[in-house]
mmCIF file of C-alpha atoms in Angstrom:
data_model
loop_
_atom_site.group_PDB
_atom_site.id
_atom_site.type_symbol
_atom_site.label_atom_id
_atom_site.label_comp_id
_atom_site.label_asym_id
_atom_site.label_seq_id
_atom_site.Cartn_x
_atom_site.Cartn_y
_atom_site.Cartn_z
ATOM 1 C CA LYS T 1 33.586 243.300 -146.163
ATOM 2 C CA ALA T 2 30.762 240.646 -145.998
ATOM 3 C CA GLY T 3 31.210 238.079 -143.253
ATOM 4 C CA VAL T 4 30.891 234.462 -143.249
ATOM 5 C CA THR T 5 27.585 233.186 -144.554
ATOM 6 C CA GLN T 6 25.922 229.792 -144.035
ATOM 7 C CA THR T 7 23.003 228.276 -145.552
ATOM 8 C CA PRO T 8 20.410 227.095 -144.541
ATOM 9 C CA ARG T 9 20.103 228.596 -141.057
ATOM 10 C CA TYR T 10 17.827 225.830 -139.900
ATOM 11 C CA LEU T 11 17.206 222.229 -141.066
ATOM 12 C CA ILE T 12 14.943 219.469 -139.689
ATOM 13 C CA LYS T 13 15.601 215.982 -140.910
ATOM 14 C CA THR T 14 14.691 212.552 -140.048
ATOM 15 C CA ARG T 15 17.054 209.668 -139.010
ATOM 16 C CA GLY T 16 18.497 207.998 -141.985
ATOM 17 C CA GLN T 17 18.425 211.005 -144.307
ATOM 18 C CA GLN T 18 21.441 212.874 -145.613
ATOM 19 C CA VAL T 19 22.161 216.729 -145.383
ATOM 20 C CA THR T 20 24.367 219.185 -147.126
ATOM 21 C CA LEU T 21 25.286 222.437 -145.440
ATOM 22 C CA SER T 22 26.908 225.264 -147.200
ATOM 23 C CA CYS T 23 29.534 227.958 -146.192
ATOM 24 C CA SER T 24 30.757 231.020 -148.149
ATOM 25 C CA PRO T 25 33.983 232.360 -146.535
ATOM 26 C CA ILE T 26 35.109 235.951 -146.063
ATOM 27 C CA SER T 27 36.396 237.337 -149.613
ATOM 28 C CA GLY T 28 39.992 236.484 -150.020
ATOM 29 C CA HIS T 29 39.994 233.675 -147.376
ATOM 30 C CA ARG T 30 41.062 230.343 -148.618
ATOM 31 C CA SER T 31 40.725 228.256 -145.458
ATOM 32 C CA VAL T 32 37.354 226.958 -144.270
ATOM 33 C CA SER T 33 36.785 225.016 -140.987
ATOM 34 C CA TRP T 34 33.754 223.314 -139.711
ATOM 35 C CA TYR T 35 32.914 222.722 -136.018
ATOM 36 C CA GLN T 36 30.023 220.878 -134.501
ATOM 37 C CA GLN T 37 28.535 222.441 -131.226
ATOM 38 C CA THR T 38 26.325 220.401 -129.033
ATOM 39 C CA PRO T 39 25.523 221.046 -125.359
ATOM 40 C CA GLY T 40 27.088 217.863 -124.127
ATOM 41 C CA GLN T 41 30.408 217.974 -126.177
ATOM 42 C CA GLY T 42 30.781 221.703 -126.688
ATOM 43 C CA LEU T 43 32.610 222.728 -129.761
ATOM 44 C CA GLN T 44 34.451 220.296 -131.629
ATOM 45 C CA PHE T 45 36.491 220.383 -134.837
ATOM 46 C CA LEU T 46 35.195 218.316 -137.827
ATOM 47 C CA PHE T 47 37.585 219.356 -140.796
ATOM 48 C CA GLU T 48 39.503 222.014 -142.480
ATOM 49 C CA TYR T 49 39.910 222.709 -146.174
ATOM 50 C CA PHE T 50 42.408 224.914 -147.937
ATOM 51 C CA SER T 51 42.505 225.365 -151.578
ATOM 52 C CA GLU T 52 40.106 222.584 -152.233
ATOM 53 C CA THR T 53 42.203 220.051 -150.185
ATOM 54 C CA GLN T 54 41.407 218.693 -146.692
ATOM 55 C CA ARG T 55 44.281 219.572 -144.426
ATOM 56 C CA ASN T 56 43.141 218.388 -141.216
ATOM 57 C CA LYS T 57 40.427 216.229 -139.818
ATOM 58 C CA GLY T 58 38.865 215.698 -136.337
ATOM 59 C CA ASN T 59 37.706 212.591 -134.760
ATOM 60 C CA PHE T 60 34.277 212.223 -136.457
ATOM 61 C CA PRO T 61 32.876 209.166 -138.269
ATOM 62 C CA GLY T 62 33.161 208.967 -142.124
ATOM 63 C CA ARG T 63 29.367 209.885 -142.310
ATOM 64 C CA PHE T 64 30.745 213.431 -142.057
ATOM 65 C CA SER T 65 32.451 214.577 -145.103
ATOM 66 C CA GLY T 66 33.176 217.986 -146.913
ATOM 67 C CA ARG T 67 34.694 219.549 -149.938
ATOM 68 C CA GLN T 68 35.752 223.024 -151.023
ATOM 69 C CA PHE T 69 35.337 224.449 -154.352
ATOM 70 C CA SER T 70 37.744 226.648 -156.388
ATOM 71 C CA ASN T 71 35.932 229.859 -155.229
ATOM 72 C CA SER T 72 36.746 228.808 -151.541
ATOM 73 C CA ARG T 73 33.031 228.046 -150.816
ATOM 74 C CA SER T 74 32.661 224.874 -148.791
ATOM 75 C CA GLU T 75 29.950 222.210 -148.245
ATOM 76 C CA MET T 76 29.625 219.696 -145.494
ATOM 77 C CA ASN T 77 27.625 216.599 -145.859
ATOM 78 C CA VAL T 78 26.259 214.267 -143.328
ATOM 79 C CA SER T 79 24.962 210.914 -144.397
ATOM 80 C CA THR T 80 22.633 208.369 -142.627
ATOM 81 C CA LEU T 81 21.640 211.047 -140.028
ATOM 82 C CA GLU T 82 21.473 209.841 -136.379
ATOM 83 C CA LEU T 83 19.713 211.643 -133.519
ATOM 84 C CA GLY T 84 23.078 212.582 -131.952
ATOM 85 C CA ASP T 85 23.731 214.627 -135.174
ATOM 86 C CA SER T 86 21.503 217.191 -133.855
ATOM 87 C CA ALA T 87 23.704 220.221 -133.328
ATOM 88 C CA LEU T 88 24.795 223.737 -134.371
ATOM 89 C CA TYR T 89 27.141 223.410 -137.215
ATOM 90 C CA LEU T 90 29.709 226.343 -137.568
ATOM 91 C CA CYS T 91 31.846 227.259 -140.397
ATOM 92 C CA ALA T 92 34.759 229.371 -139.860
ATOM 93 C CA SER T 93 37.122 231.175 -142.365
ATOM 94 C CA SER T 94 40.665 232.486 -142.345
ATOM 95 C CA SER T 95 43.454 233.318 -144.685
ATOM 96 C CA GLY T 96 44.874 229.819 -143.911
ATOM 97 C CA LEU T 97 48.558 230.782 -143.600
ATOM 98 C CA ALA T 98 50.647 227.744 -144.054
ATOM 99 C CA GLY T 99 52.874 228.101 -141.214
ATOM 100 C CA GLY T 100 54.356 230.250 -138.364
ATOM 101 C CA ARG T 101 51.295 232.126 -137.405
ATOM 102 C CA PRO T 102 47.693 230.856 -137.736
ATOM 103 C CA ASP T 103 45.254 233.654 -138.776
ATOM 104 C CA THR T 104 42.258 234.302 -136.830
ATOM 105 C CA GLN T 105 39.197 232.218 -137.608
ATOM 106 C CA TYR T 106 35.959 234.134 -138.201
ATOM 107 C CA PHE T 107 32.757 232.458 -137.772
ATOM 108 C CA GLY T 108 29.419 232.390 -139.640
ATOM 109 C CA PRO T 109 25.958 232.174 -137.840
ATOM 110 C CA GLY T 110 25.750 228.449 -137.951
ATOM 111 C CA THR T 111 23.288 226.015 -139.307
ATOM 112 C CA ARG T 112 21.028 224.508 -136.623
ATOM 113 C CA LEU T 113 20.349 220.895 -137.641
ATOM 114 C CA THR T 114 17.661 218.983 -135.821
ATOM 115 C CA VAL T 115 17.358 215.180 -136.419
ATOM 116 C CA LEU T 116 13.817 213.706 -135.620
ATOM 117 C CA ALA N 1 47.235 216.996 -126.144
ATOM 118 C CA GLN N 2 45.865 220.535 -125.801
ATOM 119 C CA LYS N 3 43.005 221.336 -123.308
ATOM 120 C CA VAL N 4 41.169 224.468 -122.274
ATOM 121 C CA THR N 5 39.265 224.489 -118.935
ATOM 122 C CA GLN N 6 36.696 227.179 -118.115
ATOM 123 C CA ALA N 7 35.578 226.161 -114.689
ATOM 124 C CA GLN N 8 32.920 228.764 -114.430
ATOM 125 C CA THR N 9 29.758 227.298 -116.168
ATOM 126 C CA GLU N 10 27.520 230.181 -115.393
ATOM 127 C CA ILE N 11 28.011 233.610 -113.940
ATOM 128 C CA SER N 12 25.281 236.190 -113.058
ATOM 129 C CA VAL N 13 26.113 239.810 -112.256
ATOM 130 C CA VAL N 14 24.000 242.999 -111.751
ATOM 131 C CA GLU N 15 24.640 245.641 -114.383
ATOM 132 C CA LYS N 16 27.785 247.856 -113.809
ATOM 133 C CA GLU N 17 29.559 245.158 -111.946
ATOM 134 C CA ASP N 18 32.971 243.944 -112.998
ATOM 135 C CA VAL N 19 33.320 240.325 -113.997
ATOM 136 C CA THR N 20 36.263 237.958 -114.613
ATOM 137 C CA LEU N 21 36.031 234.851 -116.830
ATOM 138 C CA ASP N 22 38.690 232.459 -116.116
ATOM 139 C CA CYS N 23 40.483 230.372 -118.604
ATOM 140 C CA VAL N 24 43.165 227.691 -117.980
ATOM 141 C CA TYR N 25 44.978 225.797 -120.675
ATOM 142 C CA GLU N 26 47.329 222.780 -121.172
ATOM 143 C CA THR N 27 49.702 222.527 -124.119
ATOM 144 C CA ARG N 28 53.130 220.894 -124.683
ATOM 145 C CA ASP N 29 53.888 223.400 -127.488
ATOM 146 C CA THR N 30 56.310 226.256 -126.619
ATOM 147 C CA THR N 31 54.526 228.539 -129.081
ATOM 148 C CA TYR N 32 50.901 228.726 -129.196
ATOM 149 C CA TYR N 33 47.888 231.093 -129.562
ATOM 150 C CA LEU N 34 45.038 231.878 -127.230
ATOM 151 C CA PHE N 35 41.622 233.389 -128.209
ATOM 152 C CA TRP N 36 38.436 234.643 -126.791
ATOM 153 C CA TYR N 37 35.118 234.432 -128.644
ATOM 154 C CA LYS N 38 31.691 235.696 -127.682
ATOM 155 C CA GLN N 39 28.477 233.672 -128.592
ATOM 156 C CA PRO N 40 25.264 235.830 -128.303
ATOM 157 C CA PRO N 41 21.945 234.017 -128.467
ATOM 158 C CA SER N 42 22.052 234.450 -132.277
ATOM 159 C CA GLY N 43 24.765 231.804 -132.326
ATOM 160 C CA GLU N 44 27.699 233.260 -134.102
ATOM 161 C CA LEU N 45 30.918 233.279 -132.559
ATOM 162 C CA VAL N 46 32.317 236.747 -132.406
ATOM 163 C CA PHE N 47 36.123 237.105 -132.247
ATOM 164 C CA LEU N 48 37.369 239.127 -129.372
ATOM 165 C CA ILE N 49 41.043 238.736 -129.027
ATOM 166 C CA ARG N 50 44.201 236.776 -130.070
ATOM 167 C CA ARG N 51 47.201 236.520 -128.011
ATOM 168 C CA ASN N 52 50.408 234.535 -128.733
ATOM 169 C CA SER N 53 52.490 232.807 -126.174
ATOM 170 C CA PHE N 54 55.383 235.215 -126.373
ATOM 171 C CA ASP N 55 53.437 238.263 -125.571
ATOM 172 C CA GLU N 56 52.421 238.346 -121.945
ATOM 173 C CA GLN N 57 51.394 241.941 -121.931
ATOM 174 C CA ASN N 58 47.906 242.553 -120.509
ATOM 175 C CA GLU N 59 45.542 244.101 -123.110
ATOM 176 C CA ILE N 60 42.848 246.592 -122.668
ATOM 177 C CA SER N 61 40.151 247.301 -125.191
ATOM 178 C CA GLY N 62 37.261 249.655 -124.018
ATOM 179 C CA ARG N 63 35.611 247.865 -121.100
ATOM 180 C CA TYR N 64 37.257 244.696 -121.858
ATOM 181 C CA SER N 65 40.786 243.572 -120.531
ATOM 182 C CA TRP N 66 42.899 240.337 -120.717
ATOM 183 C CA ASN N 67 45.423 239.002 -118.347
ATOM 184 C CA PHE N 68 47.708 236.442 -119.725
ATOM 185 C CA GLN N 69 49.975 234.559 -117.290
ATOM 186 C CA LYS N 70 52.120 231.963 -118.756
ATOM 187 C CA SER N 71 53.397 230.844 -115.281
ATOM 188 C CA THR N 72 49.919 229.619 -114.304
ATOM 189 C CA SER N 73 48.740 228.794 -117.765
ATOM 190 C CA SER N 74 45.856 231.278 -117.539
ATOM 191 C CA PHE N 75 44.208 233.651 -119.883
ATOM 192 C CA ASN N 76 41.392 235.467 -118.035
ATOM 193 C CA PHE N 77 39.025 237.959 -119.352
ATOM 194 C CA THR N 78 37.721 240.947 -117.388
ATOM 195 C CA ILE N 79 34.578 242.954 -118.215
ATOM 196 C CA THR N 80 34.419 246.335 -116.450
ATOM 197 C CA ALA N 81 31.120 248.024 -115.743
ATOM 198 C CA SER N 82 29.195 245.182 -117.444
ATOM 199 C CA GLN N 83 26.120 245.888 -119.551
ATOM 200 C CA VAL N 84 23.087 243.841 -120.428
ATOM 201 C CA VAL N 85 24.611 243.552 -124.004
ATOM 202 C CA ASP N 86 27.479 241.617 -122.607
ATOM 203 C CA SER N 87 25.171 238.714 -121.782
ATOM 204 C CA ALA N 88 26.450 235.739 -123.864
ATOM 205 C CA VAL N 89 28.533 232.615 -123.660
ATOM 206 C CA TYR N 90 32.172 233.369 -123.831
ATOM 207 C CA PHE N 91 34.692 230.838 -125.082
ATOM 208 C CA CYS N 92 38.283 230.636 -124.542
ATOM 209 C CA ALA N 93 40.251 228.705 -127.215
ATOM 210 C CA LEU N 94 43.885 227.384 -127.923
ATOM 211 C CA SER N 95 45.735 226.736 -131.144
ATOM 212 C CA GLY N 96 49.068 225.787 -132.320
ATOM 213 C CA THR N 97 51.070 227.738 -134.765
ATOM 214 C CA SER N 98 50.563 226.153 -138.162
ATOM 215 C CA GLY N 99 47.919 227.459 -140.687
ATOM 216 C CA ASN N 100 45.831 224.447 -140.397
ATOM 217 C CA THR N 101 45.783 223.862 -136.757
ATOM 218 C CA PRO N 102 42.159 223.727 -135.322
ATOM 219 C CA LEU N 103 40.949 225.569 -132.390
ATOM 220 C CA VAL N 104 40.461 223.721 -129.138
ATOM 221 C CA PHE N 105 37.597 225.203 -127.224
ATOM 222 C CA GLY N 106 36.819 225.320 -123.485
ATOM 223 C CA LYS N 107 33.223 224.496 -122.584
ATOM 224 C CA GLY N 108 32.298 228.170 -122.359
ATOM 225 C CA THR N 109 30.970 230.480 -119.568
ATOM 226 C CA ARG N 110 27.501 231.745 -119.739
ATOM 227 C CA LEU N 111 27.363 235.454 -118.381
ATOM 228 C CA SER N 112 24.079 236.962 -117.536
ATOM 229 C CA VAL N 113 23.962 240.574 -116.878
ATOM 230 C CA ILE N 114 20.862 241.677 -115.044
ATOM 231 C CA ALA N 115 19.641 245.306 -115.320
#
């Protein structure tokens, strides 16, 4: 079974631009979560999508948004980029069980975003 | 609020030594899940283990073993006879029980195994 894939792997943008990152989950997984990893803040949860609906959201400004398509693929968008948005953005997929027992999240290789 | 503390920022050992990575967590939930992930230089987080709060049995998988002690809110990870390929950043994480609960990660421990 193919793992989680993320594209692109590397991005360089300038302040004020916007960026879209893509994530394809493991086949059969319906939940996609996004995390931001920085040296200072570590790994922080951005949001989670299940069946095209955002089920949970972390504490990030509205410049960070996402969506999920009917095939479970997800995109994350960051508008008006700031220097502090430079980070490794990791996508994770899971079956997304609705209750009782969370399934394990499997991570992709990440997209490294550099904002100049 | 949930919190995970990995007090060891960096550990360096010589190959074949045993090493234990500490993880202490805080949660008000009575049921929760604990995880360990490995992040090699490539960046991808690799799942190692999941443990629920009702199962305090220690687990061994090859050279890896995990010690879960609910009384001290700890979930420590031991690598026996470490190898250079074990060099990575290791993260301990905590989650609740619903399907959409996010993972709360510790800051990670960078392990360097020297040949």
